[in-house]
Short mmCIF file of C-alpha atoms in Angstrom, two decimals:
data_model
loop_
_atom_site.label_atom_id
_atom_site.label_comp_id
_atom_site.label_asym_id
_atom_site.label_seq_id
_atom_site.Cartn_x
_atom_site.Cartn_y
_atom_site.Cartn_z
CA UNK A 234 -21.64 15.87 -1.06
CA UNK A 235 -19.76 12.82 -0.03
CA UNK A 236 -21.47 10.56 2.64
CA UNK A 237 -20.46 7.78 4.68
CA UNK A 238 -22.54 5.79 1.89
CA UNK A 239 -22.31 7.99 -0.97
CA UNK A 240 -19.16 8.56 -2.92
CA UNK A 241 -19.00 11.96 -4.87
CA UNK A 242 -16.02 13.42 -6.77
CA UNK A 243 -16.58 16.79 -8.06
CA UNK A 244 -13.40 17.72 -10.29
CA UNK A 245 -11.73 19.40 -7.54
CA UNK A 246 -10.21 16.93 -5.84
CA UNK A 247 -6.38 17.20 -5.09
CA UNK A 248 -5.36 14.05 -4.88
CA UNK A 249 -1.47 13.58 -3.76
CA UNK A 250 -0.09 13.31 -7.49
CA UNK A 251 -2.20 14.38 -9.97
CA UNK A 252 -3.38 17.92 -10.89
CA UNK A 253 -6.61 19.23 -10.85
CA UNK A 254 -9.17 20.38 -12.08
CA UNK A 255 -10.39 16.82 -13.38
CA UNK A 256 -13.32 16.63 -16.05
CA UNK A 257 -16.69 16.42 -14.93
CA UNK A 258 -17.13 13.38 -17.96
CA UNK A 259 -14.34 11.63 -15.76
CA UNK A 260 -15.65 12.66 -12.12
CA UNK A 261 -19.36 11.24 -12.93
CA UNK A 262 -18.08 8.14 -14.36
CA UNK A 263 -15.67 6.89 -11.82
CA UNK A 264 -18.25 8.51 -9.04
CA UNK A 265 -21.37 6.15 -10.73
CA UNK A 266 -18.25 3.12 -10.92
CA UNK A 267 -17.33 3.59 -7.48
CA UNK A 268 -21.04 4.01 -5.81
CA UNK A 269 -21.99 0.40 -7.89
CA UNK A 270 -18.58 -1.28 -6.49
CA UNK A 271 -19.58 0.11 -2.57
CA UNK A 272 -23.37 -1.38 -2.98
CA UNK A 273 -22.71 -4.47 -4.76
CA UNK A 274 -19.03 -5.43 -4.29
CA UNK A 275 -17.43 -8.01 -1.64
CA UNK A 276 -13.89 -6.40 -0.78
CA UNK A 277 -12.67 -9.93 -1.29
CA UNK A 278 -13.36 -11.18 -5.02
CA UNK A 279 -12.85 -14.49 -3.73
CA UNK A 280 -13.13 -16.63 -0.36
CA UNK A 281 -9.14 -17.17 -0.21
CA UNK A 282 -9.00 -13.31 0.55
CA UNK A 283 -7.85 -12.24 -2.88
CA UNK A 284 -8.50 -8.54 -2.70
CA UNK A 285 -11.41 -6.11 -4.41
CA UNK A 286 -9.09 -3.70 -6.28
CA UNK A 287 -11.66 -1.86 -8.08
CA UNK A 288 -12.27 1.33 -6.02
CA UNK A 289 -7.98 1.61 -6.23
CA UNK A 290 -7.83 1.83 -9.85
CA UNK A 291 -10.86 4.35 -10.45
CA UNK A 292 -9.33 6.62 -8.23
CA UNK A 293 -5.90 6.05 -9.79
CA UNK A 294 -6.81 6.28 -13.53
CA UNK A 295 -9.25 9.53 -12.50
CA UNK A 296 -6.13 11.28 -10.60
CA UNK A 297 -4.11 10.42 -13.80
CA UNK A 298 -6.88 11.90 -16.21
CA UNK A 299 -7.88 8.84 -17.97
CA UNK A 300 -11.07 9.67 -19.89
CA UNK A 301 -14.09 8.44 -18.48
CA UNK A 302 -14.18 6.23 -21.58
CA UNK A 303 -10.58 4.17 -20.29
CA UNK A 304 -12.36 4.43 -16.78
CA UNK A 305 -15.43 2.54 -17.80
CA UNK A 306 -13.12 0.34 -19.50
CA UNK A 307 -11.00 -1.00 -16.87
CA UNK A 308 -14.50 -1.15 -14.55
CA UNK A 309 -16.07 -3.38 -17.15
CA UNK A 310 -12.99 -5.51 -18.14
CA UNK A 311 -12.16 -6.48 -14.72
CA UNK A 312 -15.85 -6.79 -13.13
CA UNK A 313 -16.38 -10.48 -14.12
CA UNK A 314 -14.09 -11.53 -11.26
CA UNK A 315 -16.28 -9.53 -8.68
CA UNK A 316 -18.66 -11.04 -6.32
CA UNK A 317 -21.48 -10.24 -4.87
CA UNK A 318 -21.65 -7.87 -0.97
CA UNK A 319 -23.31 -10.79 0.63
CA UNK A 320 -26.01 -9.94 3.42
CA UNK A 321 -25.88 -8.29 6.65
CA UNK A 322 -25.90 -10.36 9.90
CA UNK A 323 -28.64 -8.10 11.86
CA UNK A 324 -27.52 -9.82 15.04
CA UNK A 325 -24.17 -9.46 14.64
CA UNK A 326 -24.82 -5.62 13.55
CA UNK A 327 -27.10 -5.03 16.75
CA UNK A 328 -24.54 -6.97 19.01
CA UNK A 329 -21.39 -4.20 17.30
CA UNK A 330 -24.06 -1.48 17.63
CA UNK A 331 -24.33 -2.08 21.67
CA UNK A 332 -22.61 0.14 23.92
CA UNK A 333 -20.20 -2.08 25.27
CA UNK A 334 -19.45 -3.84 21.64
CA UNK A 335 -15.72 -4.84 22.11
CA UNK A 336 -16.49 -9.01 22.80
CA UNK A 337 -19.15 -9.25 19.48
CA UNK A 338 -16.44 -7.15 17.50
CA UNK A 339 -13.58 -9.21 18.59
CA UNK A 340 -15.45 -12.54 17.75
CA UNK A 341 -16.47 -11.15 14.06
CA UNK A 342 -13.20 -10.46 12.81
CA UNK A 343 -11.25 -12.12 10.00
CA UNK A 344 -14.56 -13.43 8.69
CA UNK A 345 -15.12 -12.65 5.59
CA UNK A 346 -18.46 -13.68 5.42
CA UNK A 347 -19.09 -10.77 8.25
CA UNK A 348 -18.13 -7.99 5.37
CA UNK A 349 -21.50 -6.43 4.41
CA UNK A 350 -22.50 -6.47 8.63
CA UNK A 351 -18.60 -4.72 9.04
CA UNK A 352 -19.24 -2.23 6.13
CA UNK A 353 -22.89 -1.13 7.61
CA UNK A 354 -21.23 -1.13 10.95
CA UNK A 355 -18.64 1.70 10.31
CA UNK A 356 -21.22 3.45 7.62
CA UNK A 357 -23.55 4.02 11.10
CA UNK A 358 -20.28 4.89 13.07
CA UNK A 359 -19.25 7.46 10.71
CA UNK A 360 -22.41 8.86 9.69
CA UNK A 361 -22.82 9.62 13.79
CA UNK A 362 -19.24 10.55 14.75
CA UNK A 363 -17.31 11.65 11.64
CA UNK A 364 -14.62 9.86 9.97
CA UNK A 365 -11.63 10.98 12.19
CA UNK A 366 -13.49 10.34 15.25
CA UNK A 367 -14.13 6.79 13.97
CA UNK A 368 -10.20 6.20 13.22
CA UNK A 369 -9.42 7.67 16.35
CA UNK A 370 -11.75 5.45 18.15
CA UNK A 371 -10.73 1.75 16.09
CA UNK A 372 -7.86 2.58 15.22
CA UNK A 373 -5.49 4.85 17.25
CA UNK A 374 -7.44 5.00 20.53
CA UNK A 375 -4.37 2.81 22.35
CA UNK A 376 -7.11 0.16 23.55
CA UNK A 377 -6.52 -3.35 22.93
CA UNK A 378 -9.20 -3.31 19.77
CA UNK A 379 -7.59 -0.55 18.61
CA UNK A 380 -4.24 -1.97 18.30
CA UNK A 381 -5.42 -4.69 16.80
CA UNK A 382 -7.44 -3.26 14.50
CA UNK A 383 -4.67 -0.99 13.47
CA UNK A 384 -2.15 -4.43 13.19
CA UNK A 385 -4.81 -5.87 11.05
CA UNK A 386 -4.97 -2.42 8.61
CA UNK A 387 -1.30 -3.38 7.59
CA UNK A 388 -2.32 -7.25 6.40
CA UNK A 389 -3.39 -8.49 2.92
CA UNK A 390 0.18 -7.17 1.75
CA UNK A 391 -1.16 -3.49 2.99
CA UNK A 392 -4.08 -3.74 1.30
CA UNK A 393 -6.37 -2.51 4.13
CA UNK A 394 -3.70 0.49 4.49
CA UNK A 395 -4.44 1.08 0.73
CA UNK A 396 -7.70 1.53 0.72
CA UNK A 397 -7.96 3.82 3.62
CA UNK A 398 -5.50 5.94 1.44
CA UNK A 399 -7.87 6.20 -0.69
CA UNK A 400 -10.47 7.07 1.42
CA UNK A 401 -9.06 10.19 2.77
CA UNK A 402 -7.07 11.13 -0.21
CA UNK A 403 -10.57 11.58 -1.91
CA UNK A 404 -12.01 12.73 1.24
CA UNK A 405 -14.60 10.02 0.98
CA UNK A 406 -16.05 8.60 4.01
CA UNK A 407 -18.02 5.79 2.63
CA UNK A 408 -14.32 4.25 1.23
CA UNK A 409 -12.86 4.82 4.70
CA UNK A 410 -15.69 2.63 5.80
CA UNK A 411 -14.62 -0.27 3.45
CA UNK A 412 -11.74 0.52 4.30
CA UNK A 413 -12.02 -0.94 7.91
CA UNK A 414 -14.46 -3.10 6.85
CA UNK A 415 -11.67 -4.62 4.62
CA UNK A 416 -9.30 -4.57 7.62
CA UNK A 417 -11.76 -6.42 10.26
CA UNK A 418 -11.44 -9.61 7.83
CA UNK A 419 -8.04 -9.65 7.88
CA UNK A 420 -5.97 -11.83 10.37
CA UNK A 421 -3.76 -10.69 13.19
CA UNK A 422 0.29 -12.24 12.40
CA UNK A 423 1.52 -8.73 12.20
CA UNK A 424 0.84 -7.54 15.42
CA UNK A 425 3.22 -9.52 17.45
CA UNK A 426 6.14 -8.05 15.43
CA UNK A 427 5.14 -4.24 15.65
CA UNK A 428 4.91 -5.03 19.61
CA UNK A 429 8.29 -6.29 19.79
CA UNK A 430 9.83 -3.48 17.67
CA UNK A 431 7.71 -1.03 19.67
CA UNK A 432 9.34 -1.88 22.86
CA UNK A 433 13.00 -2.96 21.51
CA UNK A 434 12.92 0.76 19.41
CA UNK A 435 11.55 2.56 22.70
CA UNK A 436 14.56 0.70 24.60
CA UNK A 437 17.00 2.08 21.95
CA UNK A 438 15.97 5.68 22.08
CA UNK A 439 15.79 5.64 25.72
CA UNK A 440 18.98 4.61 25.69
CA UNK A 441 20.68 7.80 23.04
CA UNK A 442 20.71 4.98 20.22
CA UNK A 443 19.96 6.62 16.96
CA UNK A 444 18.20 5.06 14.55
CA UNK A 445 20.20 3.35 11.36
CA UNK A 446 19.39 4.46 7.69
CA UNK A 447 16.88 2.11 5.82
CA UNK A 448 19.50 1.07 3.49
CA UNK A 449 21.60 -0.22 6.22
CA UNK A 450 18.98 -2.62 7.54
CA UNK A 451 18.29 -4.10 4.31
CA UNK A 452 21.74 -4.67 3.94
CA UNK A 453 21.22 -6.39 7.48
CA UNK A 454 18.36 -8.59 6.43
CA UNK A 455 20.39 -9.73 3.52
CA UNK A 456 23.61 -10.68 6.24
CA UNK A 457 21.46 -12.32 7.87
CA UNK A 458 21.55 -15.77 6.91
CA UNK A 459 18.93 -17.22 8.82
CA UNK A 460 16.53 -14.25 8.45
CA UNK A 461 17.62 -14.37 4.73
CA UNK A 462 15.99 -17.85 4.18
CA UNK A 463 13.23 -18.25 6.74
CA UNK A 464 10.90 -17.93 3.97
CA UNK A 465 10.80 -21.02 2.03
CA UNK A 466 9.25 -21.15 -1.65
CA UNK A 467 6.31 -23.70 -0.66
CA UNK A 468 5.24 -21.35 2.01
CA UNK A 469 1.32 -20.15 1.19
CA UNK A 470 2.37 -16.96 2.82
CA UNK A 471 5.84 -16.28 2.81
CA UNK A 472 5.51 -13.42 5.43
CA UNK A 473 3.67 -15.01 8.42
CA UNK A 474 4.51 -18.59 7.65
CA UNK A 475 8.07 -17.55 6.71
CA UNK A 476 9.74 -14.46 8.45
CA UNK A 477 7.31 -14.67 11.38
CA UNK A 478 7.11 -18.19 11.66
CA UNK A 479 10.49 -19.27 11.62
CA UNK A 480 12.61 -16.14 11.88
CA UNK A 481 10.75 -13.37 14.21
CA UNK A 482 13.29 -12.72 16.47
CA UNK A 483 16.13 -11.67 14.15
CA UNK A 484 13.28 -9.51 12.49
CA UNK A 485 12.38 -7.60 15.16
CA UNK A 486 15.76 -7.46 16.26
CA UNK A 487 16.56 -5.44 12.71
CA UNK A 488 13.62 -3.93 12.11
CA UNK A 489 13.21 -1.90 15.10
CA UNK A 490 16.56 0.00 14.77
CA UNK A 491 14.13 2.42 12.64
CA UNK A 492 12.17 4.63 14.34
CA UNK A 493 11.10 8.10 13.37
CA UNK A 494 12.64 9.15 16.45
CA UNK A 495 10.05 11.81 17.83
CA UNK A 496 6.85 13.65 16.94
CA UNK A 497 7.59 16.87 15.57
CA UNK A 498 6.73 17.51 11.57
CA UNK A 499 10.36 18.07 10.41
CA UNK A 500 11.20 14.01 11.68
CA UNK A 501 8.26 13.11 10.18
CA UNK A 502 8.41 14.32 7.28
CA UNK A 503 12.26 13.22 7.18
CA UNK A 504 11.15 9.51 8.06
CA UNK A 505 8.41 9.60 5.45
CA UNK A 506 11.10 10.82 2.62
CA UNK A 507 13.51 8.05 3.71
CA UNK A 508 10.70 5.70 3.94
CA UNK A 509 9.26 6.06 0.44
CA UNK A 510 13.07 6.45 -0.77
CA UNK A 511 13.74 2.95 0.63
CA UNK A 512 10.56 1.11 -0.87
CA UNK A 513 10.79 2.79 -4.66
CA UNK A 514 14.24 1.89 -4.01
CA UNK A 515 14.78 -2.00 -3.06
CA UNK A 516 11.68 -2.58 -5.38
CA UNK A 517 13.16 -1.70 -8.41
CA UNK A 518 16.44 -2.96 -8.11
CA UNK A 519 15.50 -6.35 -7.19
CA UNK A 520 16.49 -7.87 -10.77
CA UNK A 521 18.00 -10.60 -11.93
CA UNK A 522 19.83 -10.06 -15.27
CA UNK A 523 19.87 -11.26 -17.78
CA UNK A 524 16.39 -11.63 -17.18
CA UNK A 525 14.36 -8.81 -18.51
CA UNK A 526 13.34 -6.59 -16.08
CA UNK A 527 10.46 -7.14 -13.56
CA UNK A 528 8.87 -5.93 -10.30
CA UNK A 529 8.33 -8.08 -7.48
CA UNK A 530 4.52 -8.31 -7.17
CA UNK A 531 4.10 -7.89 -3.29
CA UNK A 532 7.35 -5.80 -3.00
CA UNK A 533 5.15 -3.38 -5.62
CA UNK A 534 2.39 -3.05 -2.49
CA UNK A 535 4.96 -1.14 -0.44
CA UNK A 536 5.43 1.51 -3.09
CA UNK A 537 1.90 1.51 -3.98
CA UNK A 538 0.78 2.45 -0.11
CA UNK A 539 3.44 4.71 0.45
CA UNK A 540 1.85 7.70 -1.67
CA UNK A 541 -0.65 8.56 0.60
CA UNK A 542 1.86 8.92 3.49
CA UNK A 543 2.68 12.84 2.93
CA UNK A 544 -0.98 13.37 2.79
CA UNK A 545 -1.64 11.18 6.15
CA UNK A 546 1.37 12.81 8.06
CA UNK A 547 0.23 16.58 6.78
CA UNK A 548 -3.52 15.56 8.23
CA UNK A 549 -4.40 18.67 10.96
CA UNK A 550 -3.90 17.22 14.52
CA UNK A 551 -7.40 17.06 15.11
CA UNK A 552 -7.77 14.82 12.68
CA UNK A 553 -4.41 12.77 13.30
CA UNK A 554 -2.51 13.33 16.23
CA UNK A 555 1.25 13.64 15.89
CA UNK A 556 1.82 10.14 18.17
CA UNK A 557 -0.54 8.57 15.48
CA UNK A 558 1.19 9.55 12.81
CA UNK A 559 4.70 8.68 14.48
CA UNK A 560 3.08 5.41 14.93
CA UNK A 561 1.22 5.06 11.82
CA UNK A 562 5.15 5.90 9.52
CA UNK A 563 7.06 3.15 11.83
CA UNK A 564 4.68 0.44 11.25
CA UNK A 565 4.99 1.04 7.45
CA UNK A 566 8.50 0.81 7.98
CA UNK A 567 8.78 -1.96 9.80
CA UNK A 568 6.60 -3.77 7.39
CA UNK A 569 8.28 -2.82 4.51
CA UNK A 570 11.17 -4.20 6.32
CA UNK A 571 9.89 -7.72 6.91
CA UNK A 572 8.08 -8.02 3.49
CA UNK A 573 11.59 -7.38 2.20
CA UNK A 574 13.24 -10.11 4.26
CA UNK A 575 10.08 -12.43 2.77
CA UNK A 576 11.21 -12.97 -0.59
CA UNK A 577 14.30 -14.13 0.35
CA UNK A 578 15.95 -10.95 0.66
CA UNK A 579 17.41 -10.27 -3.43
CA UNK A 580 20.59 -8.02 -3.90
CA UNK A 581 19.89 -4.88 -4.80
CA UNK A 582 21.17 -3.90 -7.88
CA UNK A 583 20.95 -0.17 -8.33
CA UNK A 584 22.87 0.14 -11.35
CA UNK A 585 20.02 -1.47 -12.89
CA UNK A 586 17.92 1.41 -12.26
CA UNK A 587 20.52 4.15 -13.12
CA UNK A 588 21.65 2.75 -16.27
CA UNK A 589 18.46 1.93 -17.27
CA UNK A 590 17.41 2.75 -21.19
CA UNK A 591 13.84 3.26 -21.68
CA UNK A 592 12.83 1.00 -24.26
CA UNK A 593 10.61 3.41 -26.43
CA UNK A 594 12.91 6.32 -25.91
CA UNK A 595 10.04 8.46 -27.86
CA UNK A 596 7.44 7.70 -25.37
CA UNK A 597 9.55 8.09 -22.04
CA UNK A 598 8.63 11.27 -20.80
CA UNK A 599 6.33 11.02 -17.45
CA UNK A 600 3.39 12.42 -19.28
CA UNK A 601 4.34 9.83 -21.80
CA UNK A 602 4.19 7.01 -19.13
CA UNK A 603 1.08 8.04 -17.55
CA UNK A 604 -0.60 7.86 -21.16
CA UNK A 605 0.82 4.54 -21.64
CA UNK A 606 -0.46 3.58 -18.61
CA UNK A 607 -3.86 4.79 -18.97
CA UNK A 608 -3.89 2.65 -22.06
CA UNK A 609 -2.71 -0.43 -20.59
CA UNK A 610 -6.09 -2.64 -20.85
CA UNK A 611 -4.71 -5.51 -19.18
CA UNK A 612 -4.06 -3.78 -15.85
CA UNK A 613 -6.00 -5.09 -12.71
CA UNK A 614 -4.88 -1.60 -11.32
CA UNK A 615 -1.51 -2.47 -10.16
CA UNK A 616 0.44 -1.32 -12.96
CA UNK A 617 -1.35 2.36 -12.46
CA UNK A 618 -0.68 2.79 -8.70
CA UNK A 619 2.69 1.77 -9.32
CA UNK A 620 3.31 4.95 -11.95
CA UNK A 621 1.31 6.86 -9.76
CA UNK A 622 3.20 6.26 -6.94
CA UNK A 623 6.74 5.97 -8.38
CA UNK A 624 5.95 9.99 -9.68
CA UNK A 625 4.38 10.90 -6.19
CA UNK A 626 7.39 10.01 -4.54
CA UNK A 627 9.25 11.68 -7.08
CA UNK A 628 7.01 14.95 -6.31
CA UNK A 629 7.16 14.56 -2.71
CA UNK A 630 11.46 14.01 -2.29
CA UNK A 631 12.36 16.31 -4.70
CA UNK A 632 9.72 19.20 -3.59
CA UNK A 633 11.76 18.64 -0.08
CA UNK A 634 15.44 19.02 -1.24
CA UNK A 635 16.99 21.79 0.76
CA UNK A 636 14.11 22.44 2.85
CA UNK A 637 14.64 19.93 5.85
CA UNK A 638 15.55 17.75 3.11
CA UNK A 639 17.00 14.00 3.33
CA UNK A 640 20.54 14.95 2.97
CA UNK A 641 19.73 17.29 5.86
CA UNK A 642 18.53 15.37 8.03
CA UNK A 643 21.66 12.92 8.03
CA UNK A 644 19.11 10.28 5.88
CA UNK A 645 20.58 10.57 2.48
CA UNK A 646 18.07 8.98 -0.57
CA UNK A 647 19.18 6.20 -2.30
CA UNK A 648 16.86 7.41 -5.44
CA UNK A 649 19.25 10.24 -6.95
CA UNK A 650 18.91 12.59 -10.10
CA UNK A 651 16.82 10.89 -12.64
CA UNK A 652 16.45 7.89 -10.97
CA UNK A 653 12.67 8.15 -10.45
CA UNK A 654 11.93 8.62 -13.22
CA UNK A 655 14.02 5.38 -15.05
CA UNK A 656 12.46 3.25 -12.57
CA UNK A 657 8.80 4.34 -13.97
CA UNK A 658 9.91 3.82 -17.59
CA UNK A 659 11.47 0.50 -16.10
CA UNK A 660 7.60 -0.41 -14.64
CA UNK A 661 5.78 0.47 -18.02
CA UNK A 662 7.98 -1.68 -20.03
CA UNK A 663 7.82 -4.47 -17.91
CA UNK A 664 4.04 -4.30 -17.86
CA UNK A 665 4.51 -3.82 -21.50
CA UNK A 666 6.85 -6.68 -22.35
CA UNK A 667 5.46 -10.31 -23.31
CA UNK A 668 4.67 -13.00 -20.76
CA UNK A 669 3.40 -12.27 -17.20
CA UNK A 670 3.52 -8.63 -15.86
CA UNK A 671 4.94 -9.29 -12.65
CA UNK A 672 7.72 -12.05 -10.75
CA UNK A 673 6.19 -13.32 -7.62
CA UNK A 674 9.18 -13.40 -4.82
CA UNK A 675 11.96 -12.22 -6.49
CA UNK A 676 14.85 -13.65 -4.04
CA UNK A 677 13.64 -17.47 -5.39
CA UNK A 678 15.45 -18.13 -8.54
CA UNK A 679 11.56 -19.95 -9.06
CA UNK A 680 9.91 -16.97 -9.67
CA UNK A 681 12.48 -16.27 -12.74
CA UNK A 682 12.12 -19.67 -14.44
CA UNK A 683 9.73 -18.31 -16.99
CA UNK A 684 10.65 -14.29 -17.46
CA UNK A 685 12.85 -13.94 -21.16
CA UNK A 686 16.54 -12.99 -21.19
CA UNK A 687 17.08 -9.79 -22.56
CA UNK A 688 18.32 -9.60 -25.92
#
């Protein structure tokens, strides 16, 4: 049985894409992987924040049935760039263990040093309360440490967000503790702009203003010219010292005509299908031929974290209440929004997805994708989230046509017919293709220089 320190998969699981029953080779290996990662792993694998990623891609590869052979694979081929827990602060644990903790946890955070001391923290809290009475606390309670707490889950390009997918996709409490471990160490520049949208998109609705389509706003942030280039290419981080820095205003300004616009399931489930529409959608179309074709790196972290939205907003409500989740689905949005804006906005070329030709037309089915995939030894775990997600949102918006369905709900998709899937064959060959796997802010014609024409 799964702990909040001991991670367990049985075979059973049902992950959000990827059909049980798993084999029990696969579910002991990636259950021994994970347990060594959660004892001996820092969530960072370096001081600059540069994220643990190994706990993503055993649960990816084991929800796409990679043998427990590839599994041990990818654990050994990318564990030389781990580092070690570190110790626990047992004055800084007692001071967060106190009744009245909110002062010691408020000085600990985005120190990564204070991991291992974080991780032990929310092991004890879960072990004692449960897992959703330990998100409901720290995250969704409405007190100032739990907004900012919840600000700080959406940092580290979602990472945070991520991993607390994970957690209760797997239904595995000791990942949900990393989880908000992860997201105690990570800094606070988001929060500022999900206030202002709050109250600005609260304004709106007040006022009978419906909320504009996704598309629409992207088209926005591209109009904008100011918002357009706030992010410069010498930024470190094009997103706080960029957008937020230079540009917040016009952000919020865009950004928060999105809301889901109430907290019944059918909205919900609307804004989640226009939501993981948008990101599959402005992610893969953000070329620039006659380059060959490549994803945006940090535009890839939107897609990746959106799979685990269906299962977050389908979470009983005494788990997840139905403000949380309303809450929860327009801070993805609004993210998504401003991490668009962040690399310099790119035109979105959507014939590029639709016309796209696979280029190993033999091996272009999805099951042929997810084997190539699973066979990809250079991944770091990005490439398989991104197939993984790319089919889940397939899954999810399809399984929803004509039943409250996008169209329906006056939010049409941009993603039509086969679209899905070209933009998955589109990711595997780009992985696939010579020279790095990924551009890195695809609006700068910088992050191009290198990346081949296409023949």
């Amino acid at each position: 049985m799964a702990t909040a320190t001991k991670i367990v998969l049985t075979g059973a699981e049902k992950p959000v894409y990827g059909d049980g029953p798993f084999s029990k080779e696969a579910a002991e290996t990636a259950s021994r992987l994970l347990q060594d990662n959660h004892d001996n792993h820092h969530i960072f694998f370096s001081p600059n924040g540069f994220h643990n990623h190994r706990a993503h891609h055993l649960f990816t590869q084991y929800a796409l049935h990679a043998t427990a052979d590839q599994i041990q694979f990818s654990y050994d081929h990318n564990k030389g760039t781990m580092r070690a827990i570190g110790s626990i602060d047992q004055d800084l644990l007692n001071a967060l263990r106190a009744p009245d903790n909110h002062s010691a946890f408020a000085s600990a955070l985005n120190k990564e040093q204070n991991y291992a001391t974080f991780l032990r923290f929310f092991e004890l809290e879960i072990d004692e309360k449960s897992w959703p009475a330990v998100l409901q606390e720290y995250l969704f309670k409405g007190d100032e440490r739990a907004d900012d707490l919840l600000a700080r889950t959406y940092g580290g390009f979602l990472h945070p967000l991520i991993h607390l997918g994970f957690g209760i996709e797997f239904e595995q409490p000791a990942v949900i503790a990393e989880a908000l471990a992860q997201a105690a160490l990570h800094a606070d520049y988001l929060k500022p702009v999900f206030a202002g949208c709050e109250s600005k998109a609260a304004a709106r609705e007040a006022g009978g203003q419906k909320a504009a389509r996704i598309p629409e706003l992207l088209d926005a942030i591209r109009a904008d010219e100011k918002l357009r280039v706030a992010a410069h290419w010498e930024d470190d981080n094009k997103l706080r010292d960029g957008v937020i820095a230079r540009a917040a205003d016009e952000m919020i300004d865009i950004a928060s005509r999105w809301s889901v616009g109430g907290t019944d399931q059918a909205s919900l489930d609307a804004g989640c299908r226009e939501m993981y529409d948008a990101t599959v959608y402005y992610t893969s179309t953000s070329q620039h031929p006659p380059s060959i074709p490549k994803y945006d790196f940090y535009y890839m972290h939107a897609v990746n974290s959106s799979i685990f939205f269906p299962r977050l907003l389908s979470l009983p409500t005494t788990t997840l209440s139905q403000p949380s989740k309303t809450r929860l689905l327009n801070y993805k949005v609004w993210n998504d929004l401003a991490l668009y804006a962040s690399r310099r906005a790119p035109a979105l070329l959507l014939d590029e997805v639709r016309h796209y030709a696979p280029q190993k037309q033999a091996q272009s089915s999805w099951a042929d994708v997810i084997r190539r995939v699973n066979a990809f030894e250079d991944d770091d775990s990005h490439a398989c989230k991104l197939i993984r997600a790319i089919g889940g949102g397939e899954a999810f918006c399809h399984s929803n046509q004509g039943q409250g369905s996008v169209t329906e709900q006056g939010r049409a998709g941009m993603m039509q017919g086969d679209a899905w899937w070209r933009a998955a064959n589109m990711a595997i060959d780009s992985v696939e293709a010579p020279g790095k796997r990924w551009v890195r802010s695809a609006g700068f014609e910088e992050a191009w220089v290198d990346v081949p024409a296409r023949l």
